[in-house]
GROMACS .gro file of C-alpha atoms in nm:
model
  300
    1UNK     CA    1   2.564  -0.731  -1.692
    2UNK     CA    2   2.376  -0.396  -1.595
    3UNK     CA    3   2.025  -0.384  -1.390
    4UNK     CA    4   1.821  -0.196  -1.622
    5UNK     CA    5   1.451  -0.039  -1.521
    6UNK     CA    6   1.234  -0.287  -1.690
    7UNK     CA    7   1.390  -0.553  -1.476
    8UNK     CA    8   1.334  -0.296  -1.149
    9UNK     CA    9   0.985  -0.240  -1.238
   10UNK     CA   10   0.919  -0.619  -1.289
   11UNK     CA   11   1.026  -0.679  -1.035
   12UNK     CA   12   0.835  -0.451  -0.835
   13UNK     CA   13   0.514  -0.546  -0.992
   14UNK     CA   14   0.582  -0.926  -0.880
   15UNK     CA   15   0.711  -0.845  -0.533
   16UNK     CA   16   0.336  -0.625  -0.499
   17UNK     CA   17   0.131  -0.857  -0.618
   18UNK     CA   18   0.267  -1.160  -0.561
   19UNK     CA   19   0.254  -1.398  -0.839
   20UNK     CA   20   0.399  -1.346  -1.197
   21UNK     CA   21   0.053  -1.371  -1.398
   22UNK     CA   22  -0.097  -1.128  -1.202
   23UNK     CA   23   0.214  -0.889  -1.259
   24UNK     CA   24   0.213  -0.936  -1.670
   25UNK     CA   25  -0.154  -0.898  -1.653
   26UNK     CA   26  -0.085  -0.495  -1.461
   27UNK     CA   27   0.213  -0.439  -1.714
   28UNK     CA   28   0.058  -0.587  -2.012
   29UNK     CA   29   0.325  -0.772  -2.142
   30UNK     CA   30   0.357  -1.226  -2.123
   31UNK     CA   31   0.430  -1.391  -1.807
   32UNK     CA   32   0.753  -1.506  -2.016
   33UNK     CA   33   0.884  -1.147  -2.030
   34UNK     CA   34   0.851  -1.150  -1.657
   35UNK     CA   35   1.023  -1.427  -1.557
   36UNK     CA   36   1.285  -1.382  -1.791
   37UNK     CA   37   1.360  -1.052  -1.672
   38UNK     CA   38   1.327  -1.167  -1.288
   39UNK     CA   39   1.585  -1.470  -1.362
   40UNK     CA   40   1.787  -1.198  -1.521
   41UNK     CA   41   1.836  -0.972  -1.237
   42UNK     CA   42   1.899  -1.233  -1.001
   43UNK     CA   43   2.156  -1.333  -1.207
   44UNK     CA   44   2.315  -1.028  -1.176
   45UNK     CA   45   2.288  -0.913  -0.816
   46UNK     CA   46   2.382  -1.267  -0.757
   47UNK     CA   47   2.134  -1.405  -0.491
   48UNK     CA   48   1.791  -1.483  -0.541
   49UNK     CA   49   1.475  -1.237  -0.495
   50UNK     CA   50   1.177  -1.487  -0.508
   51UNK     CA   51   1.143  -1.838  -0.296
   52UNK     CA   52   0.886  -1.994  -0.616
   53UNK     CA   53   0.583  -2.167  -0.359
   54UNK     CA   54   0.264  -2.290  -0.507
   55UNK     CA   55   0.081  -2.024  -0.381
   56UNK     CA   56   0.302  -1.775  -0.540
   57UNK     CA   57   0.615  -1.562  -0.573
   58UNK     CA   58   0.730  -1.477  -0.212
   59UNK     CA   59   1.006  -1.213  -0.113
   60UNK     CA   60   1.336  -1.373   0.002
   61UNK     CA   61   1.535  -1.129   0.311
   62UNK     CA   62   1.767  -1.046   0.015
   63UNK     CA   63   1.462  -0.977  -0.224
   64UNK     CA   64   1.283  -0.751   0.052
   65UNK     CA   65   1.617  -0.535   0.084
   66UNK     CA   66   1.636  -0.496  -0.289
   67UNK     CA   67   1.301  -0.401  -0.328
   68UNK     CA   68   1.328  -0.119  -0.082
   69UNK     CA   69   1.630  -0.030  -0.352
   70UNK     CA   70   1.420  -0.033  -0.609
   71UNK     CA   71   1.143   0.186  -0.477
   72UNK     CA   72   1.436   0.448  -0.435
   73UNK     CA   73   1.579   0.409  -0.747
   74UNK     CA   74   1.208   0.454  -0.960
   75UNK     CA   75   1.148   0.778  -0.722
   76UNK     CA   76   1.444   0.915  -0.807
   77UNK     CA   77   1.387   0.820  -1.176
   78UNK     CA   78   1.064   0.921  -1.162
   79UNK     CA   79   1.205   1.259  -1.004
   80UNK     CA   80   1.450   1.321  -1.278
   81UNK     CA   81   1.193   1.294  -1.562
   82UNK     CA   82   0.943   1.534  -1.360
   83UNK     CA   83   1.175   1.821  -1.288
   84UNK     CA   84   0.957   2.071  -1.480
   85UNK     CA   85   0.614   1.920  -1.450
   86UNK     CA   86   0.485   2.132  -1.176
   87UNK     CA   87   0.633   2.508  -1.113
   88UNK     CA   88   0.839   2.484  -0.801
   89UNK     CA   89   0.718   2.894  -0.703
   90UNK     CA   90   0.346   2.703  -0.596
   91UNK     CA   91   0.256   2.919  -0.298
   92UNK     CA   92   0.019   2.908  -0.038
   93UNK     CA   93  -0.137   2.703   0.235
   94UNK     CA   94  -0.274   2.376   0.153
   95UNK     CA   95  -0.530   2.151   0.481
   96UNK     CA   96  -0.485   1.794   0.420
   97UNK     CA   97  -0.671   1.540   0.616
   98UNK     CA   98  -0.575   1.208   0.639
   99UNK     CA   99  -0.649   0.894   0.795
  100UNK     CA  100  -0.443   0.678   1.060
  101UNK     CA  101  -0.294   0.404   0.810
  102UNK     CA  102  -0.194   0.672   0.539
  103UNK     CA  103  -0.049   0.936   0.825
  104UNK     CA  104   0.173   0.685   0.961
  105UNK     CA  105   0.222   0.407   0.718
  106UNK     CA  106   0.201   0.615   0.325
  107UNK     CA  107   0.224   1.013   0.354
  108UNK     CA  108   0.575   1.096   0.534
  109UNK     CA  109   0.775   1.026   0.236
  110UNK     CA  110   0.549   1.205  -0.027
  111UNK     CA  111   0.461   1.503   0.258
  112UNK     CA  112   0.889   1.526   0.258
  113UNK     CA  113   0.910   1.520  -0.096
  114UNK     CA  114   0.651   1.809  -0.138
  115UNK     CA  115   0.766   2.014   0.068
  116UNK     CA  116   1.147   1.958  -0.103
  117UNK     CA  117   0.935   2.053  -0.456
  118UNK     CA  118   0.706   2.318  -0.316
  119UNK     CA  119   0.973   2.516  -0.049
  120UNK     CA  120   0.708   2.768  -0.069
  121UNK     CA  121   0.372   2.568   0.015
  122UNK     CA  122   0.307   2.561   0.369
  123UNK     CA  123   0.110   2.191   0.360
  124UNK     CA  124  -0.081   2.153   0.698
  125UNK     CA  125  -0.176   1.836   0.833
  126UNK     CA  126  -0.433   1.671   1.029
  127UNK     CA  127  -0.529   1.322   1.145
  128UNK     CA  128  -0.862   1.228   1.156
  129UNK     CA  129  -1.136   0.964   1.080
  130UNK     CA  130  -1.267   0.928   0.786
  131UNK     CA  131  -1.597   1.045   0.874
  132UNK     CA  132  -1.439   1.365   1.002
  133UNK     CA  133  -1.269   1.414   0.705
  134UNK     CA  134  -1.590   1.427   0.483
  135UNK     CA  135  -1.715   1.646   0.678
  136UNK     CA  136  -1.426   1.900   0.667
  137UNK     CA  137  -1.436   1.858   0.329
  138UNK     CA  138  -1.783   1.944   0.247
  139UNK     CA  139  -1.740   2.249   0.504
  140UNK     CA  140  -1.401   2.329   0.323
  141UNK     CA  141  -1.210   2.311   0.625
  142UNK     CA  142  -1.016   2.041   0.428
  143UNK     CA  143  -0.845   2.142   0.092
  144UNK     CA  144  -0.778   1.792   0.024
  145UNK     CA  145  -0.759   1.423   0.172
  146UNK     CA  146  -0.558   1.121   0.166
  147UNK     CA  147  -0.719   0.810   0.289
  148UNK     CA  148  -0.873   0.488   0.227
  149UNK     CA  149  -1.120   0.545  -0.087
  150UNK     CA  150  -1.245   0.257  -0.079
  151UNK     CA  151  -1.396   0.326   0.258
  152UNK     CA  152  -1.603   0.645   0.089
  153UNK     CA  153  -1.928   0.632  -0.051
  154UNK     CA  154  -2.051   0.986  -0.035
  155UNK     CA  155  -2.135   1.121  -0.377
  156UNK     CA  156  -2.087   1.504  -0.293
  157UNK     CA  157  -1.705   1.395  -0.263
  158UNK     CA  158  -1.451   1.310  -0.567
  159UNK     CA  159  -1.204   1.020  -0.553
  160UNK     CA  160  -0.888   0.943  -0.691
  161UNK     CA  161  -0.703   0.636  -0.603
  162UNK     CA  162  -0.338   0.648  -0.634
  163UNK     CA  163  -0.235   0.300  -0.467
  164UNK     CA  164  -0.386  -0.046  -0.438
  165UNK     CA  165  -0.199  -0.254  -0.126
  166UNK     CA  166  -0.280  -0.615  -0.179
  167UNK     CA  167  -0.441  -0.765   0.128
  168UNK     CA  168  -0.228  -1.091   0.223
  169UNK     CA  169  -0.245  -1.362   0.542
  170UNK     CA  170   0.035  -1.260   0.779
  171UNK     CA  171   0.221  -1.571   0.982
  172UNK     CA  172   0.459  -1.660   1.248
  173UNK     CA  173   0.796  -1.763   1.072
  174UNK     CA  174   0.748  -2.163   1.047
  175UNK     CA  175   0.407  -2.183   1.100
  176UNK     CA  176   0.228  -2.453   0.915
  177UNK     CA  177   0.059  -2.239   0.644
  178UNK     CA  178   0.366  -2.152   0.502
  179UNK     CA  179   0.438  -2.497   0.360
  180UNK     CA  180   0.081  -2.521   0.237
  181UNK     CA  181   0.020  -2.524  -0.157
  182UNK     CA  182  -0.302  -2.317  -0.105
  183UNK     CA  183  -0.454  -2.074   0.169
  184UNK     CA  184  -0.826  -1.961   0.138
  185UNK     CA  185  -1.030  -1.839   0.420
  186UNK     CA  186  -1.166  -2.158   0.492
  187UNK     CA  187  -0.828  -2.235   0.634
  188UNK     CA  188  -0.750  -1.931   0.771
  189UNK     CA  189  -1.044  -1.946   1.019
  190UNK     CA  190  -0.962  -2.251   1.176
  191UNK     CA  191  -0.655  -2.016   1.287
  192UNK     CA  192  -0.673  -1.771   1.626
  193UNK     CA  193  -0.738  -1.412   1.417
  194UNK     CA  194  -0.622  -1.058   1.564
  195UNK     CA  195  -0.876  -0.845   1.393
  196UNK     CA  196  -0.736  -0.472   1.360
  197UNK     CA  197  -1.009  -0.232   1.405
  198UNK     CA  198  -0.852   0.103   1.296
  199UNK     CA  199  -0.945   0.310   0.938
  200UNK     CA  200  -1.254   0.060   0.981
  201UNK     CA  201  -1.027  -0.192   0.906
  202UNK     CA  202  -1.301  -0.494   1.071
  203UNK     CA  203  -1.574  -0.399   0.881
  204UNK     CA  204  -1.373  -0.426   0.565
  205UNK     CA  205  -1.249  -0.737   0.673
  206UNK     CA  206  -1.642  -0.893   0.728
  207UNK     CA  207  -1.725  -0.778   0.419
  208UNK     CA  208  -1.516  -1.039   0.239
  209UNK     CA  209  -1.561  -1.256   0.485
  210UNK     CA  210  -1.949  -1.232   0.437
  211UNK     CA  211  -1.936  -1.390   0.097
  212UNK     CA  212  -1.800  -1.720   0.251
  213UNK     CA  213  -1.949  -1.958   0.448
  214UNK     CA  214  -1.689  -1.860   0.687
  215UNK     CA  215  -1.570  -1.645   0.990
  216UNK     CA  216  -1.263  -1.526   1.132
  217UNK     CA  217  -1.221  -1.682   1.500
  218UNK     CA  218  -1.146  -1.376   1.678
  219UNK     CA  219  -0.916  -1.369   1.983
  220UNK     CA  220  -0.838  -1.022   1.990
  221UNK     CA  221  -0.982  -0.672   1.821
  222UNK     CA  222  -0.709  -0.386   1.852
  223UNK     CA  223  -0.663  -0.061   1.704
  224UNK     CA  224  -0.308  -0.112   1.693
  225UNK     CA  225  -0.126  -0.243   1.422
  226UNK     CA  226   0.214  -0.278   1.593
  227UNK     CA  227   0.014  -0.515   1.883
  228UNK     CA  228  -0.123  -0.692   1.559
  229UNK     CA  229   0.278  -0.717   1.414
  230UNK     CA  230   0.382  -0.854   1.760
  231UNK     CA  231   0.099  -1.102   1.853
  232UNK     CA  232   0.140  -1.285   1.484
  233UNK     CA  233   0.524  -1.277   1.527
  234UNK     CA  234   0.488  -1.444   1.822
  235UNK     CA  235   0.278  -1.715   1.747
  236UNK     CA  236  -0.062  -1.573   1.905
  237UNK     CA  237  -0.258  -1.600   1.554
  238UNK     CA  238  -0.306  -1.440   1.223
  239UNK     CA  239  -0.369  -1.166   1.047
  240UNK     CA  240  -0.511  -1.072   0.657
  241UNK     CA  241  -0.366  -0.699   0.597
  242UNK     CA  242  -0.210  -0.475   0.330
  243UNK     CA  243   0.181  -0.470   0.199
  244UNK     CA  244   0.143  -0.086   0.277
  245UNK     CA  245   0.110  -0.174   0.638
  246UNK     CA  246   0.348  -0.463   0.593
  247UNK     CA  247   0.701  -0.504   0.810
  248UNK     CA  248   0.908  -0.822   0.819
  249UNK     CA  249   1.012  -0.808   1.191
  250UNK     CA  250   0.841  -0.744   1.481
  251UNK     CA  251   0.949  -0.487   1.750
  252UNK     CA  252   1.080  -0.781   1.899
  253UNK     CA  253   1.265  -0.914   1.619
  254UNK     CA  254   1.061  -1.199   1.490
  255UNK     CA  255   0.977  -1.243   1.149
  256UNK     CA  256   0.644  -1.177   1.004
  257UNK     CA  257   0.553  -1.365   0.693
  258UNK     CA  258   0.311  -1.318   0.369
  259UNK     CA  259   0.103  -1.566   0.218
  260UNK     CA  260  -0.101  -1.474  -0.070
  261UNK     CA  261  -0.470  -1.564  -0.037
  262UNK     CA  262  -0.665  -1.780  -0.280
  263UNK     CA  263  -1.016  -1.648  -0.216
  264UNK     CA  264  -1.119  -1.307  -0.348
  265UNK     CA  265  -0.962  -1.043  -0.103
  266UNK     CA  266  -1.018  -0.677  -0.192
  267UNK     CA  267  -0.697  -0.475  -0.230
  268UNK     CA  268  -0.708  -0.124   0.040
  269UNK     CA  269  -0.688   0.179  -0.212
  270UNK     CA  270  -0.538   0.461  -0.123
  271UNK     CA  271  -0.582   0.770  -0.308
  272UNK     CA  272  -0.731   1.141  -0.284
  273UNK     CA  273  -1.085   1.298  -0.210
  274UNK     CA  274  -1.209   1.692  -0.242
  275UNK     CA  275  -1.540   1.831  -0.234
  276UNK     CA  276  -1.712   1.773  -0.629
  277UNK     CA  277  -1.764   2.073  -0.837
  278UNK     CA  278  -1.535   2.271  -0.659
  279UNK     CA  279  -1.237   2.436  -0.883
  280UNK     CA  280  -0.906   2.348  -0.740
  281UNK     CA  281  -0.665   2.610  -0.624
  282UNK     CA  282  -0.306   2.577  -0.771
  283UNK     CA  283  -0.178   2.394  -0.443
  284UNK     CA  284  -0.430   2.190  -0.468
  285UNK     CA  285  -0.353   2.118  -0.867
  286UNK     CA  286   0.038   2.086  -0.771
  287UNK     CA  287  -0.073   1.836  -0.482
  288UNK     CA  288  -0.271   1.654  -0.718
  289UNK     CA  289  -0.057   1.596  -0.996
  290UNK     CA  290   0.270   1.539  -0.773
  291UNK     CA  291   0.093   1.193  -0.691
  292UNK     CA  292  -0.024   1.165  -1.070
  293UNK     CA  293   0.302   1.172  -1.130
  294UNK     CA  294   0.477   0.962  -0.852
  295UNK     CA  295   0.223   0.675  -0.924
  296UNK     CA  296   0.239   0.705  -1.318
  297UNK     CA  297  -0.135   0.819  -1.320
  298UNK     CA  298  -0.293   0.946  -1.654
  299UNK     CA  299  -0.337   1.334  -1.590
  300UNK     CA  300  -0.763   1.372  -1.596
   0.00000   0.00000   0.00000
């Protein structure tokens, strides 16, 4: 039996969000289709993808490797049926700001993959906060930026997201949660919390916390998402952050888990921003519709 693409991208789907309804509702096809096609595909790799918990669909080790497979094999699919989309002679210098999390967690692949389409772009660069970045944009020191849009509110700037990284709890391997049929906040803040601070990462994180009648207990704050990896791998407390940001082990070796969240938790959206009412250049057009494309994005 062959693996065919609408078992990859099913696949996919589940392993992002997490649960098979919420998958079929994104693809817009029954939940029937994708478990069917999920059962399938385990069947023919021969090991299974999914432990089935009441809170969800969660990645087995094998189902993690494969999915890293299968975000290769849709680029490079995705590649093939592009070839001609955007002219490869696109010359010129492109400025592109980003933030912390996208600079070191989203934009090295894509960055290497544009510059691989676009020998002749020279794409600079530049880390930043977001509040720098709207303000190189509006001064059009910026061409473009990739950050968190859901962090932007100022009107004089366009948005585009590209990405939506589900938030989820992130545990110590055997840790209690994991056998528990539901996780909301209200048991998540009876837990010690490292609160990550970068990409205003806390005040996102109060914000959803805000509508409950509860609060994080707060050990630690820390800009640093590895000291956030190692502290929950080790059994110092928890964490609620995005797949984007996601690893399995620790730089120690310990395993990280996921456990979807039962309350409303906002997804982190990652997309584009330029200054409105400005006419884009034809690096800037090229930029733009590279991710249109690599995301499956209808072309506005």
């Amino acid at each position: 039996m062959t693996i065919s693409l609408r078992q990859i991208r099913y696949f996919v789907a589940t392993a992002e969000l997490g649960q098979i309804s919420q998958a079929a509702v994104d693809l817009s096809i029954s939940q029937s289709a994708v478990t069917t096609a999920i059962k399938e595909l385990e069947r023919t790799v021969g090991v299974g993808l999914f432990l089935r918990t009441p809170h969800g669909m969660d990645l087995t080790p094998a189902g993690r490797q494969f999915l890293s497979h299968a975000y290769e094999i849709l680029k490079k699919v995705d590649e093939a049926v592009h070839l001609n989309a955007v002219s490869s002679e696109i010359e010129g210098t492109l400025t592109v700001a980003a933030t912390y999390t996208v600079i070191g967690y989203f934009l090295p692949l894509h960055i290497e993959r544009l510059r691989r389409l676009f020998p002749k772009l020279d794409i600079q660069l530049f880390e930043l906060n977001r509040e720098s970045i709207e303000e190189g944009l509006l001064s059009n020191r910026y061409d473009m930026s990739v950050l968190l849009t859901s962090n932007i509110l100022n009107p004089a700037l366009v948005t585009e997201k590209v990405l939506s990284s589900t938030r989820r709890l992130w545990l110590p391997a055997q840790h209690p949660l994991l056998q528990a049929e539901t996780v909301g906040l209200k048991e998540i803040a009876e837990e010690p919390y490292i609160m990550l601070t970068v990409d205003e990462a806390a005040h996102s994180a109060l914000k959803y916390w805000s509508t409950t009648p509860y609060q994080p207990r707060v050990i630690l704050r820390t800009s640093s998402v590895e000291a956030v990896r190692s502290l929950v791998a080790n059994g110092q407390g928890v964490a609620i952050l995005s797949d984007m940001v996601h690893r399995p082990w620790s730089l120690e070796g310990r395993r990280i888990e996921t456990v979807n969240i039962s309350d409303a938790v906002p997804a982190m959206d990652v997309g584009l921003a330029w200054r409105r009412n400005m006419e884009l250049s034809p690096p800037m057009l090229a930029f733009r519709s590279y991710f249109q494309q690599a995301f499956h994005l209808p072309e506005r």
